């Protein structure tokens, strides 16, 4: 279905200031950035040619050059600035600035800049009343990782694995930083493990940038196995927190029968123990046995220590 | 043709563009024309420094992996139209990898911003609320909203997909006594309880980083942990398995043993 005249008009209003800031941009690139066909872009530019201010002589019309598949604006008339942000766009940016504030909370300089921008961006009234991101996302190595991703270099850091409870040195070709369930994570290729890994950012220490990354082995996902659990509704947090790895869930007799794809079994064992006794393992049997062993060890630790303390 | 023209004008108005009808030619005052005043619908680049544009880019980029991707892309195109060089040279920034909650979040955030009352399903019943604010706690988003006379927290992930606006913008006035930081502060009241914990040597490293560790003997060390909520404490302590033992309070110690026994005879 073709766009309505209003949609076309709005896109054209967005195109002109965009091209003005990107002189000589190709039609192909514009079509990718604006997510429409090259033909649509060409039609929009033809429309722009015929637009202008009252008087409508060539002096009052938008003027642009379009040759060999590239375009530049000569005279944008009044379309020299982008349209105001829509309410959805404002929300996206406002939420983003709040998150950036948290990530940069250990860097006073950056924090001040983001806070000032946030005040400028949001209305006076809404700025102080809307939201607080409560959890601590502070990450002092943001710039190092950004630089490493941008320049395709490795990073070297000490990592405190909370699922294995060990501190180890890692050499990683970073892919990206991402936020999930309120935590900041780094994904990348771990040279020692020879596969992709995900690291919880707040457990990274002493991070330094290293040499050029060889991404020949990149995108080597960790092996995953299907696990079947019965989850009591008391542990619904577990389901809500891990919805991205759940592949199937059914309610039977007031309990959730859940199938999930898991690559980190150390994490899963600890998560099951944390939610005891609300999560039971159906399969694989080896996981069920290991969880039971962990539970037995814990009970032994309590009885052993109570004798000593008592 | 005229109907189409009227429809297109309405479309533009619905998209927030103000269209004025007035005389445009000083010599022919009777000649009426349509005018969109650029100041009413354009962003002024003078309001933003190069550094601001970089930060706006990072803020919009955050949502590239989420359900808000479309809005973030649209915002990004406008930011890149403020200063193409700054925005295009921006290095990578974190991205939010979220589920459909982002979509709900967007609706709720907009309702908070514009004081729109909402109706949604929550824990099996239909609720009508005045949304006051949103906040996060332990990785989950919450809506602070007034239901009848009480301000309550609603976990966003548990709010049904169908969220309906039941008032126009500015349809209610937020209680002047409500302050989000105070509301959250009351829930996160200063810790009143303390637990005594034994940690096995060289284990529970993440916990050791956060508390003062006192040596007890060759096998165990000791830490004291302040806490508000028993449930949260039990969940976080069980994570460390047999490398951590609660000495006091006895209620928590007993609960841990009882809960873990439930896993042994599966």
Coordinates of C-alpha atoms in Angstrom, one line a residue:
Chain A
X1 CA 0.0 0.0 0.0
X2 CA 1.4 3.4 -0.9
X3 CA 1.9 6.1 1.8
X4 CA -0.7 8.7 2.4
X5 CA 0.2 12.3 1.3
X6 CA 0.7 13.2 4.9
X7 CA 3.2 10.5 5.5
X8 CA 5.1 11.5 2.4
X9 CA 5.0 15.1 3.4
X10 CA 6.4 14.3 6.8
X11 CA 9.1 12.1 5.4
X12 CA 10.0 14.9 3.0
X13 CA 10.2 17.3 5.9
X14 CA 12.6 14.9 7.6
X15 CA 14.6 14.2 4.5
X16 CA 15.6 17.8 3.7
X17 CA 17.3 18.7 7.1
X18 CA 18.9 15.2 7.1
X19 CA 20.4 15.6 3.6
X20 CA 21.5 19.1 4.6
X21 CA 23.6 17.6 7.4
X22 CA 24.8 14.7 5.1
X23 CA 25.6 16.4 1.8
X24 CA 26.4 14.0 -1.0
X25 CA 24.6 11.1 0.6
X26 CA 23.5 8.4 -1.8
X27 CA 19.9 7.6 -2.5
X28 CA 20.7 4.0 -1.5
X29 CA 21.9 5.0 1.9
X30 CA 18.9 7.3 2.4
X31 CA 16.5 4.5 1.5
X32 CA 18.2 2.3 4.2
X33 CA 18.2 5.0 6.9
X34 CA 14.5 6.0 6.2
X35 CA 13.5 2.3 5.7
X36 CA 11.7 2.9 2.4
X37 CA 12.6 2.0 -1.2
X38 CA 15.0 4.1 -3.4
X39 CA 12.0 4.8 -5.6
X40 CA 10.1 6.3 -2.6
X41 CA 13.1 8.5 -1.8
X42 CA 13.2 9.7 -5.4
X43 CA 9.5 10.5 -5.4
X44 CA 10.0 12.4 -2.1
X45 CA 12.8 14.4 -3.6
X46 CA 10.7 15.2 -6.7
X47 CA 8.0 16.4 -4.3
X48 CA 10.5 18.6 -2.5
X49 CA 11.6 20.2 -5.8
X50 CA 8.1 21.6 -6.2
X51 CA 7.8 22.9 -2.6
X52 CA 8.6 26.3 -1.3
X53 CA 7.2 29.5 0.1
X54 CA 4.6 31.8 -1.3
X55 CA 5.7 33.6 -4.4
X56 CA 6.7 30.2 -5.7
X57 CA 9.4 31.5 -8.0
X58 CA 12.6 29.5 -8.3
X59 CA 14.0 31.7 -5.5
X60 CA 11.4 30.5 -3.0
X61 CA 11.5 26.8 -3.9
X62 CA 13.5 24.2 -2.2
X63 CA 16.6 23.6 -4.3
X64 CA 18.7 20.4 -4.4
X65 CA 21.1 18.6 -6.7
X66 CA 20.6 15.0 -7.6
X67 CA 23.2 13.4 -9.8
X68 CA 24.7 9.9 -10.1
X69 CA 22.7 8.6 -7.3
X70 CA 23.8 11.2 -4.7
X71 CA 22.0 14.2 -3.4
X72 CA 22.8 17.5 -1.8
X73 CA 20.6 20.4 -0.7
X74 CA 21.4 23.8 -2.1
X75 CA 18.5 25.8 -0.5
X76 CA 16.3 24.1 2.1
X77 CA 14.1 27.2 2.5
X78 CA 12.5 26.8 5.9
X79 CA 13.2 23.1 6.2
X80 CA 16.7 23.6 7.6
X81 CA 15.8 22.1 11.0
X82 CA 14.4 18.7 11.9
X83 CA 10.8 18.3 13.1
X84 CA 10.2 18.3 16.8
X85 CA 10.4 14.9 18.5
X86 CA 7.1 13.1 18.8
X87 CA 5.9 12.1 22.3
X88 CA 7.2 8.5 21.8
X89 CA 10.5 9.8 20.6
X90 CA 10.8 12.1 23.6
X91 CA 10.0 9.2 26.0
X92 CA 12.6 7.0 24.4
X93 CA 15.3 9.7 24.8
X94 CA 14.2 10.6 28.3
X95 CA 14.3 7.0 29.5
X96 CA 17.7 6.6 27.7
X97 CA 19.1 9.7 29.4
X98 CA 18.0 8.3 32.8
X99 CA 19.8 5.0 32.1
X100 CA 22.9 6.9 30.9
X101 CA 22.8 8.9 34.2
X102 CA 23.0 5.6 36.1
X103 CA 25.8 4.1 34.0
X104 CA 27.8 7.3 34.4
X105 CA 27.1 7.8 38.0
X106 CA 30.8 7.3 39.0
X107 CA 31.9 9.9 36.5
X108 CA 31.0 13.4 37.9
X109 CA 31.8 15.2 34.7
X110 CA 29.6 13.0 32.5
X111 CA 26.9 12.9 35.0
X112 CA 26.6 16.7 35.2
X113 CA 26.4 16.9 31.4
X114 CA 23.7 14.3 31.2
X115 CA 21.7 15.9 34.1
X116 CA 21.9 19.3 32.4
X117 CA 20.7 17.9 29.1
X118 CA 18.0 15.9 30.8
X119 CA 16.7 19.1 32.4
X120 CA 16.8 20.9 29.1
X121 CA 15.2 18.1 27.2
X122 CA 12.3 17.4 29.6
X123 CA 9.7 19.9 30.7
X124 CA 10.4 21.6 34.0
X125 CA 7.3 19.9 35.5
X126 CA 7.9 16.4 34.3
X127 CA 11.6 16.3 34.9
X128 CA 11.5 15.8 38.7
X129 CA 8.3 13.8 39.0
X130 CA 8.7 11.0 36.5
X131 CA 11.1 8.3 37.2
X132 CA 14.1 7.1 39.1
X133 CA 16.2 4.2 38.0
X134 CA 17.0 2.7 41.3
X135 CA 19.5 0.0 40.6
X136 CA 23.1 0.7 40.3
X137 CA 24.3 0.5 36.7
X138 CA 27.6 2.4 37.3
X139 CA 30.2 1.2 34.8
X140 CA 33.6 2.9 34.8
X141 CA 34.8 1.1 31.7
X142 CA 32.2 2.3 29.3
X143 CA 34.7 4.4 27.3
X144 CA 37.3 1.7 27.1
X145 CA 34.7 -0.8 25.8
X146 CA 33.2 1.7 23.3
X147 CA 36.7 2.3 22.0
X148 CA 37.5 -1.4 21.7
X149 CA 34.3 -2.1 19.8
X150 CA 34.8 0.9 17.5
X151 CA 38.4 0.0 16.8
X152 CA 38.0 -3.8 16.8
X153 CA 40.4 -4.3 19.6
X154 CA 40.5 -6.8 22.5
X155 CA 40.0 -5.9 26.2
X156 CA 41.7 -7.6 29.1
X157 CA 40.1 -7.7 32.5
X158 CA 39.7 -9.6 35.7
X159 CA 36.2 -11.1 36.0
X160 CA 34.5 -12.1 39.2
X161 CA 32.1 -14.8 38.0
X162 CA 29.1 -14.9 40.3
X163 CA 27.9 -18.2 39.0
X164 CA 31.3 -20.0 39.4
X165 CA 32.4 -17.8 42.4
X166 CA 35.9 -17.4 41.0
X167 CA 38.1 -14.5 39.9
X168 CA 39.8 -15.0 36.5
X169 CA 41.7 -13.0 33.9
X170 CA 39.9 -12.7 30.6
X171 CA 40.9 -11.6 27.1
X172 CA 37.8 -10.8 25.1
X173 CA 36.9 -9.3 21.7
X174 CA 33.9 -7.2 22.8
X175 CA 30.7 -7.3 20.7
X176 CA 28.4 -5.0 22.6
X177 CA 27.1 -3.8 25.9
X178 CA 23.5 -4.4 26.6
X179 CA 21.0 -3.9 29.4
X180 CA 18.7 -6.7 30.4
X181 CA 16.5 -7.0 33.4
X182 CA 18.1 -3.9 34.9
X183 CA 21.6 -5.2 34.6
X184 CA 24.4 -4.1 32.3
X185 CA 26.1 -7.0 30.4
X186 CA 29.0 -7.3 28.0
X187 CA 29.0 -9.9 25.2
X188 CA 32.1 -10.9 23.4
X189 CA 34.4 -13.6 22.2
X190 CA 36.4 -15.1 25.1
X191 CA 39.8 -16.3 23.7
X192 CA 40.4 -18.7 26.6
X193 CA 37.0 -20.3 26.5
X194 CA 37.1 -20.2 22.7
X195 CA 33.5 -19.2 22.4
X196 CA 31.1 -16.3 23.0
X197 CA 30.5 -15.3 26.5
X198 CA 28.3 -12.9 28.4
X199 CA 29.8 -11.0 31.3
X200 CA 27.9 -9.0 34.0
X201 CA 29.4 -5.6 33.8
X202 CA 29.5 -4.8 37.5
X203 CA 31.8 -7.9 38.0
X204 CA 34.4 -6.6 35.6
X205 CA 37.5 -5.1 37.3
X206 CA 40.8 -3.7 36.0
X207 CA 39.7 -3.4 32.4
X208 CA 42.3 -2.3 29.9
X209 CA 42.3 -2.1 26.1
X210 CA 44.6 -4.5 24.2
X211 CA 45.7 -5.1 20.6
X212 CA 43.8 -5.7 17.4
X213 CA 41.0 -8.3 17.7
X214 CA 40.9 -11.2 15.4
X215 CA 37.3 -11.8 14.8
X216 CA 37.8 -14.9 12.7
X217 CA 36.3 -17.1 15.4
X218 CA 33.6 -14.6 16.4
X219 CA 30.0 -15.6 16.8
X220 CA 30.8 -18.9 18.3
X221 CA 27.8 -19.3 20.6
X222 CA 28.0 -21.4 23.7
X223 CA 26.4 -24.8 23.5
X224 CA 22.8 -24.8 24.9
X225 CA 20.8 -27.6 26.4
X226 CA 17.1 -27.9 27.0
X227 CA 16.1 -28.1 30.6
X228 CA 12.7 -28.9 32.0
X229 CA 11.6 -27.5 35.3
X230 CA 8.5 -27.3 37.5
X231 CA 8.2 -23.9 38.9
X232 CA 5.9 -23.1 41.8
X233 CA 4.1 -19.7 41.4
X234 CA 6.0 -18.5 44.5
X235 CA 9.1 -18.4 42.2
X236 CA 7.3 -16.4 39.4
X237 CA 10.1 -13.9 39.6
X238 CA 12.4 -16.5 38.1
X239 CA 10.1 -16.9 35.1
X240 CA 9.7 -13.1 34.7
X241 CA 13.4 -12.5 34.9
X242 CA 14.4 -15.2 32.5
X243 CA 11.6 -14.9 29.9
X244 CA 14.2 -14.6 27.1
X245 CA 15.5 -18.2 27.5
X246 CA 12.1 -19.8 28.1
X247 CA 11.0 -21.8 25.1
X248 CA 7.8 -23.3 26.4
X249 CA 5.6 -23.0 29.5
X250 CA 2.4 -24.7 30.5
X251 CA 0.3 -24.4 33.7
X252 CA -0.6 -27.8 35.2
X253 CA -2.2 -28.2 38.7
X254 CA -1.2 -24.7 39.7
X255 CA 2.4 -25.1 38.7
X256 CA 4.3 -24.0 35.7
X257 CA 6.0 -26.7 33.6
X258 CA 8.8 -24.8 31.9
X259 CA 11.3 -25.6 29.2
X260 CA 14.3 -23.4 28.8
X261 CA 17.5 -23.3 26.8
X262 CA 20.5 -23.0 29.1
X263 CA 24.2 -22.6 28.4
X264 CA 25.3 -21.7 31.9
X265 CA 24.5 -24.6 34.2
X266 CA 26.5 -23.1 37.2
X267 CA 24.1 -20.2 37.1
X268 CA 21.0 -22.4 36.8
X269 CA 22.0 -24.6 39.8
X270 CA 22.5 -21.5 42.0
X271 CA 19.2 -20.0 40.8
X272 CA 17.3 -23.2 41.7
X273 CA 18.9 -23.3 45.1
X274 CA 18.1 -19.6 45.6
X275 CA 14.5 -20.3 45.0
X276 CA 14.3 -23.5 47.1
X277 CA 12.1 -25.4 47.2
X278 CA 10.0 -23.7 44.5
X279 CA 11.9 -25.0 41.5
X280 CA 12.2 -28.7 40.7
X281 CA 14.3 -30.2 37.9
X282 CA 12.5 -32.7 35.6
X283 CA 15.4 -33.1 33.2
X284 CA 18.2 -33.6 32.6
X285 CA 18.7 -36.1 35.4
X286 CA 22.3 -35.0 35.9
X287 CA 21.2 -31.5 36.8
X288 CA 18.6 -32.8 39.2
X289 CA 21.3 -34.9 41.0
X290 CA 23.7 -32.0 41.1
X291 CA 21.1 -29.7 42.6
X292 CA 20.2 -32.3 45.2
X293 CA 23.9 -32.7 46.1
X294 CA 24.3 -28.9 46.5
X295 CA 21.2 -29.0 48.8
X296 CA 22.7 -31.9 50.9
X297 CA 26.0 -30.1 51.2
X298 CA 24.3 -27.0 52.4
X299 CA 22.4 -28.9 55.1
X300 CA 25.6 -30.6 56.2
X301 CA 27.3 -27.2 56.4
X302 CA 24.6 -25.9 58.7
X303 CA 24.7 -28.9 60.9
X304 CA 28.5 -28.9 61.0
X305 CA 28.8 -25.3 61.9
X306 CA 26.0 -25.3 64.4
X307 CA 28.0 -27.8 66.4
X308 CA 31.1 -25.6 66.3
X309 CA 29.2 -22.3 67.0
X310 CA 26.8 -23.8 69.5
Chain B
X1 CA -10.1 16.1 -4.0
X2 CA -11.2 18.5 -1.3
X3 CA -12.1 15.6 1.0
X4 CA -8.6 14.2 0.5
X5 CA -7.1 17.6 1.2
X6 CA -9.1 17.9 4.4
X7 CA -8.1 14.4 5.4
X8 CA -4.4 15.2 4.9
X9 CA -4.7 18.3 6.9
X10 CA -6.3 16.3 9.7
X11 CA -3.5 13.8 9.5
X12 CA -0.9 16.5 9.9
X13 CA -2.8 18.0 12.8
X14 CA -3.0 14.6 14.5
X15 CA 0.8 14.4 14.1
X16 CA 1.1 17.5 16.2
X17 CA 1.7 20.0 13.4
X18 CA -0.1 23.3 13.8
X19 CA -1.7 24.5 10.6
X20 CA -2.8 28.1 10.5
X21 CA -5.1 29.7 7.9
X22 CA -4.3 33.4 7.3
X23 CA -3.7 36.0 4.7
X24 CA -0.2 35.5 3.3
X25 CA 0.0 38.2 0.7
X26 CA 0.1 41.8 2.1
X27 CA -1.3 43.1 -1.2
X28 CA -4.2 40.7 -1.4
X29 CA -5.5 40.4 2.1
X30 CA -8.5 38.4 1.0
X31 CA -6.3 35.6 -0.3
X32 CA -6.1 33.1 2.5
X33 CA -3.4 30.4 2.7
X34 CA -2.3 27.7 4.9
X35 CA 0.8 28.2 7.0
X36 CA 2.9 25.9 9.3
X37 CA 5.0 28.1 11.6
X38 CA 8.4 26.4 11.7
X39 CA 9.0 27.5 15.3
X40 CA 6.0 25.4 16.4
X41 CA 7.3 22.1 15.0
X42 CA 11.0 22.3 14.6
X43 CA 13.9 21.5 16.9
X44 CA 16.3 24.4 17.2
X45 CA 19.9 23.1 16.8
X46 CA 21.1 26.1 18.9
X47 CA 19.5 24.5 22.0
X48 CA 22.0 21.6 21.8
X49 CA 25.8 21.6 22.0
X50 CA 27.9 19.0 20.1
X51 CA 28.2 17.1 23.4
X52 CA 24.5 17.2 23.9
X53 CA 23.9 15.7 20.5
X54 CA 26.4 12.9 21.2
X55 CA 24.5 12.1 24.5
X56 CA 21.1 12.3 22.7
X57 CA 22.4 9.8 20.2
X58 CA 23.6 7.5 22.9
X59 CA 20.2 7.8 24.7
X60 CA 18.3 7.0 21.5
X61 CA 20.7 4.2 20.5
X62 CA 20.1 2.4 23.8
X63 CA 16.8 1.1 22.5
X64 CA 18.0 -0.4 19.3
X65 CA 17.5 -4.0 20.5
X66 CA 14.2 -3.4 22.1
X67 CA 10.5 -3.1 21.3
X68 CA 11.1 0.7 21.1
X69 CA 13.4 0.3 18.2
X70 CA 11.2 2.1 15.7
X71 CA 10.8 5.2 17.9
X72 CA 14.5 5.2 18.6
X73 CA 15.4 5.1 14.9
X74 CA 13.0 7.9 14.2
X75 CA 14.5 10.0 17.0
X76 CA 17.9 9.2 15.8
X77 CA 17.2 10.5 12.3
X78 CA 16.2 13.8 13.8
X79 CA 19.2 13.9 16.0
X80 CA 21.4 13.2 13.0
X81 CA 19.8 16.1 11.3
X82 CA 21.0 18.5 14.0
X83 CA 24.6 17.8 13.4
X84 CA 25.4 15.0 11.0
X85 CA 29.1 14.9 11.7
X86 CA 28.7 14.5 15.5
X87 CA 25.9 11.9 15.4
X88 CA 27.4 9.8 12.6
X89 CA 30.8 9.5 14.2
X90 CA 29.2 8.4 17.5
X91 CA 30.9 5.3 18.9
X92 CA 28.8 2.4 20.1
X93 CA 26.8 2.7 23.2
X94 CA 24.9 0.1 25.3
X95 CA 21.7 -1.3 23.9
X96 CA 18.6 -2.4 25.9
X97 CA 17.7 -6.0 25.1
X98 CA 14.2 -6.2 26.3
X99 CA 11.0 -8.0 25.7
X100 CA 7.6 -6.5 25.0
X101 CA 7.7 -4.8 28.3
X102 CA 9.4 -1.8 26.6
X103 CA 6.2 -1.2 24.7
X104 CA 4.2 -1.2 27.9
X105 CA 6.7 1.0 29.5
X106 CA 6.4 3.5 26.7
X107 CA 2.6 3.7 27.1
X108 CA 2.9 4.0 30.8
X109 CA 5.7 6.6 30.7
X110 CA 3.6 8.7 28.3
X111 CA 0.6 8.4 30.6
X112 CA 2.7 9.6 33.6
X113 CA 4.1 12.5 31.5
X114 CA 0.7 13.6 30.3
X115 CA -1.4 12.7 33.3
X116 CA -3.6 10.2 31.6
X117 CA -5.6 7.7 33.7
X118 CA -5.1 4.1 32.7
X119 CA -7.1 0.8 32.8
X120 CA -5.4 -2.5 32.7
X121 CA -5.6 -6.1 34.0
X122 CA -3.4 -6.8 37.0
X123 CA -3.4 -10.1 38.9
X124 CA -6.6 -11.2 37.3
X125 CA -8.6 -8.0 37.9
X126 CA -9.3 -4.8 36.0
X127 CA -7.7 -1.8 37.7
X128 CA -8.2 1.9 37.0
X129 CA -5.3 4.1 38.1
X130 CA -3.8 7.5 38.0
X131 CA -0.1 6.9 37.0
X132 CA 2.3 9.0 39.1
X133 CA 5.7 7.7 38.3
X134 CA 7.8 4.7 37.2
X135 CA 10.9 3.3 38.8
X136 CA 13.0 0.1 38.8
X137 CA 13.9 -2.3 41.6
X138 CA 16.1 -5.3 41.3
X139 CA 15.8 -5.3 37.5
X140 CA 12.0 -4.9 37.3
X141 CA 10.0 -1.8 36.3
X142 CA 7.3 -0.7 38.6
X143 CA 4.5 1.8 38.1
X144 CA 3.6 4.0 41.1
X145 CA -0.1 4.9 40.7
X146 CA -3.1 6.0 42.7
X147 CA -5.9 3.4 42.8
X148 CA -8.9 4.8 44.6
X149 CA -7.3 6.8 47.4
X150 CA -4.1 4.8 47.8
X151 CA -0.8 5.1 45.9
X152 CA 0.4 1.6 45.1
X153 CA 3.2 -0.1 43.1
X154 CA 2.4 -2.3 40.1
X155 CA 5.0 -4.5 38.6
X156 CA 5.0 -3.6 34.9
X157 CA 5.8 -7.2 33.8
X158 CA 2.5 -8.3 35.5
X159 CA 0.4 -5.6 33.8
X160 CA -1.7 -7.1 31.0
X161 CA -0.9 -6.3 27.4
X162 CA -4.1 -4.3 26.9
X163 CA -3.5 -0.9 28.5
X164 CA -6.3 1.5 27.9
X165 CA -6.3 5.3 28.3
X166 CA -9.5 6.2 30.2
X167 CA -9.0 10.0 30.4
X168 CA -7.7 12.7 28.1
X169 CA -4.3 14.3 28.7
X170 CA -4.1 16.2 32.0
X171 CA -7.1 14.3 33.1
X172 CA -6.1 14.3 36.7
X173 CA -3.9 16.3 39.0
X174 CA -1.3 14.4 40.9
X175 CA -1.5 14.7 44.7
X176 CA 0.9 17.5 45.7
X177 CA 2.1 15.3 48.6
X178 CA 3.3 12.6 46.3
X179 CA 7.1 12.6 45.6
X180 CA 8.5 9.6 43.8
X181 CA 11.8 9.5 45.7
X182 CA 9.9 9.7 49.1
X183 CA 7.5 6.9 47.9
X184 CA 10.5 4.7 47.0
X185 CA 12.4 5.8 50.1
X186 CA 9.5 4.6 52.3
X187 CA 9.7 1.2 50.7
X188 CA 13.5 1.1 51.0
X189 CA 13.4 2.3 54.6
X190 CA 16.7 2.2 56.4
X191 CA 17.8 -1.3 57.3
X192 CA 16.5 -2.3 60.6
X193 CA 17.8 -5.9 60.9
X194 CA 21.2 -7.4 60.9
X195 CA 22.2 -11.0 60.0
X196 CA 25.4 -12.7 61.1
X197 CA 26.8 -14.9 58.4
X198 CA 29.8 -17.3 58.2
X199 CA 31.6 -17.4 54.8
X200 CA 34.0 -20.2 53.9
X201 CA 37.5 -19.0 53.2
X202 CA 38.1 -17.7 49.7
X203 CA 34.5 -18.3 48.7
X204 CA 31.5 -16.0 48.0
X205 CA 33.9 -13.4 46.5
X206 CA 31.2 -11.0 45.4
X207 CA 29.8 -10.8 48.9
X208 CA 33.2 -10.3 50.4
X209 CA 33.6 -7.2 48.2
X210 CA 30.5 -5.6 49.7
X211 CA 31.0 -6.2 53.4
X212 CA 33.6 -6.0 56.1
X213 CA 35.1 -9.5 56.5
X214 CA 36.2 -10.6 60.0
X215 CA 38.4 -13.6 60.4
X216 CA 37.0 -16.4 62.6
X217 CA 39.1 -19.5 62.2
X218 CA 41.1 -21.5 59.5
X219 CA 37.9 -22.4 57.6
X220 CA 35.4 -19.6 58.2
X221 CA 35.2 -15.8 58.1
X222 CA 32.3 -13.6 59.4
X223 CA 30.2 -10.7 58.0
X224 CA 27.2 -8.8 59.2
X225 CA 24.6 -7.9 56.6
X226 CA 21.9 -5.3 57.1
X227 CA 18.6 -6.1 55.4
X228 CA 15.1 -5.0 55.0
X229 CA 13.3 -7.9 53.4
X230 CA 13.8 -11.5 54.7
X231 CA 12.8 -13.0 51.3
X232 CA 15.4 -11.0 49.4
X233 CA 18.1 -11.9 52.0
X234 CA 17.3 -15.6 51.9
X235 CA 17.3 -15.7 48.1
X236 CA 20.7 -13.9 47.9
X237 CA 22.3 -16.1 50.6
X238 CA 21.1 -19.4 49.2
X239 CA 23.0 -18.4 46.0
X240 CA 26.3 -19.3 47.7
X241 CA 25.2 -22.8 48.7
X242 CA 27.3 -24.5 51.3
X243 CA 29.9 -21.8 51.3
X244 CA 27.7 -19.6 53.5
X245 CA 25.9 -20.3 56.7
X246 CA 23.5 -18.0 58.6
X247 CA 24.2 -17.8 62.3
X248 CA 21.5 -15.4 63.2
X249 CA 18.7 -14.5 63.2
X250 CA 17.4 -18.0 63.9
X251 CA 14.2 -17.5 61.9
X252 CA 16.2 -17.0 58.7
X253 CA 18.5 -19.9 59.5
X254 CA 15.6 -22.2 60.2
X255 CA 13.8 -21.0 57.0
X256 CA 16.9 -21.7 54.9
X257 CA 17.3 -25.3 56.3
X258 CA 13.6 -26.0 55.8
X259 CA 13.5 -24.7 52.3
X260 CA 16.6 -26.6 51.2
X261 CA 15.4 -29.8 52.7
X262 CA 12.5 -29.5 50.2
X263 CA 15.0 -30.1 47.4
X264 CA 16.7 -33.2 48.8
X265 CA 14.1 -35.8 48.3
X266 CA 13.0 -34.9 44.7

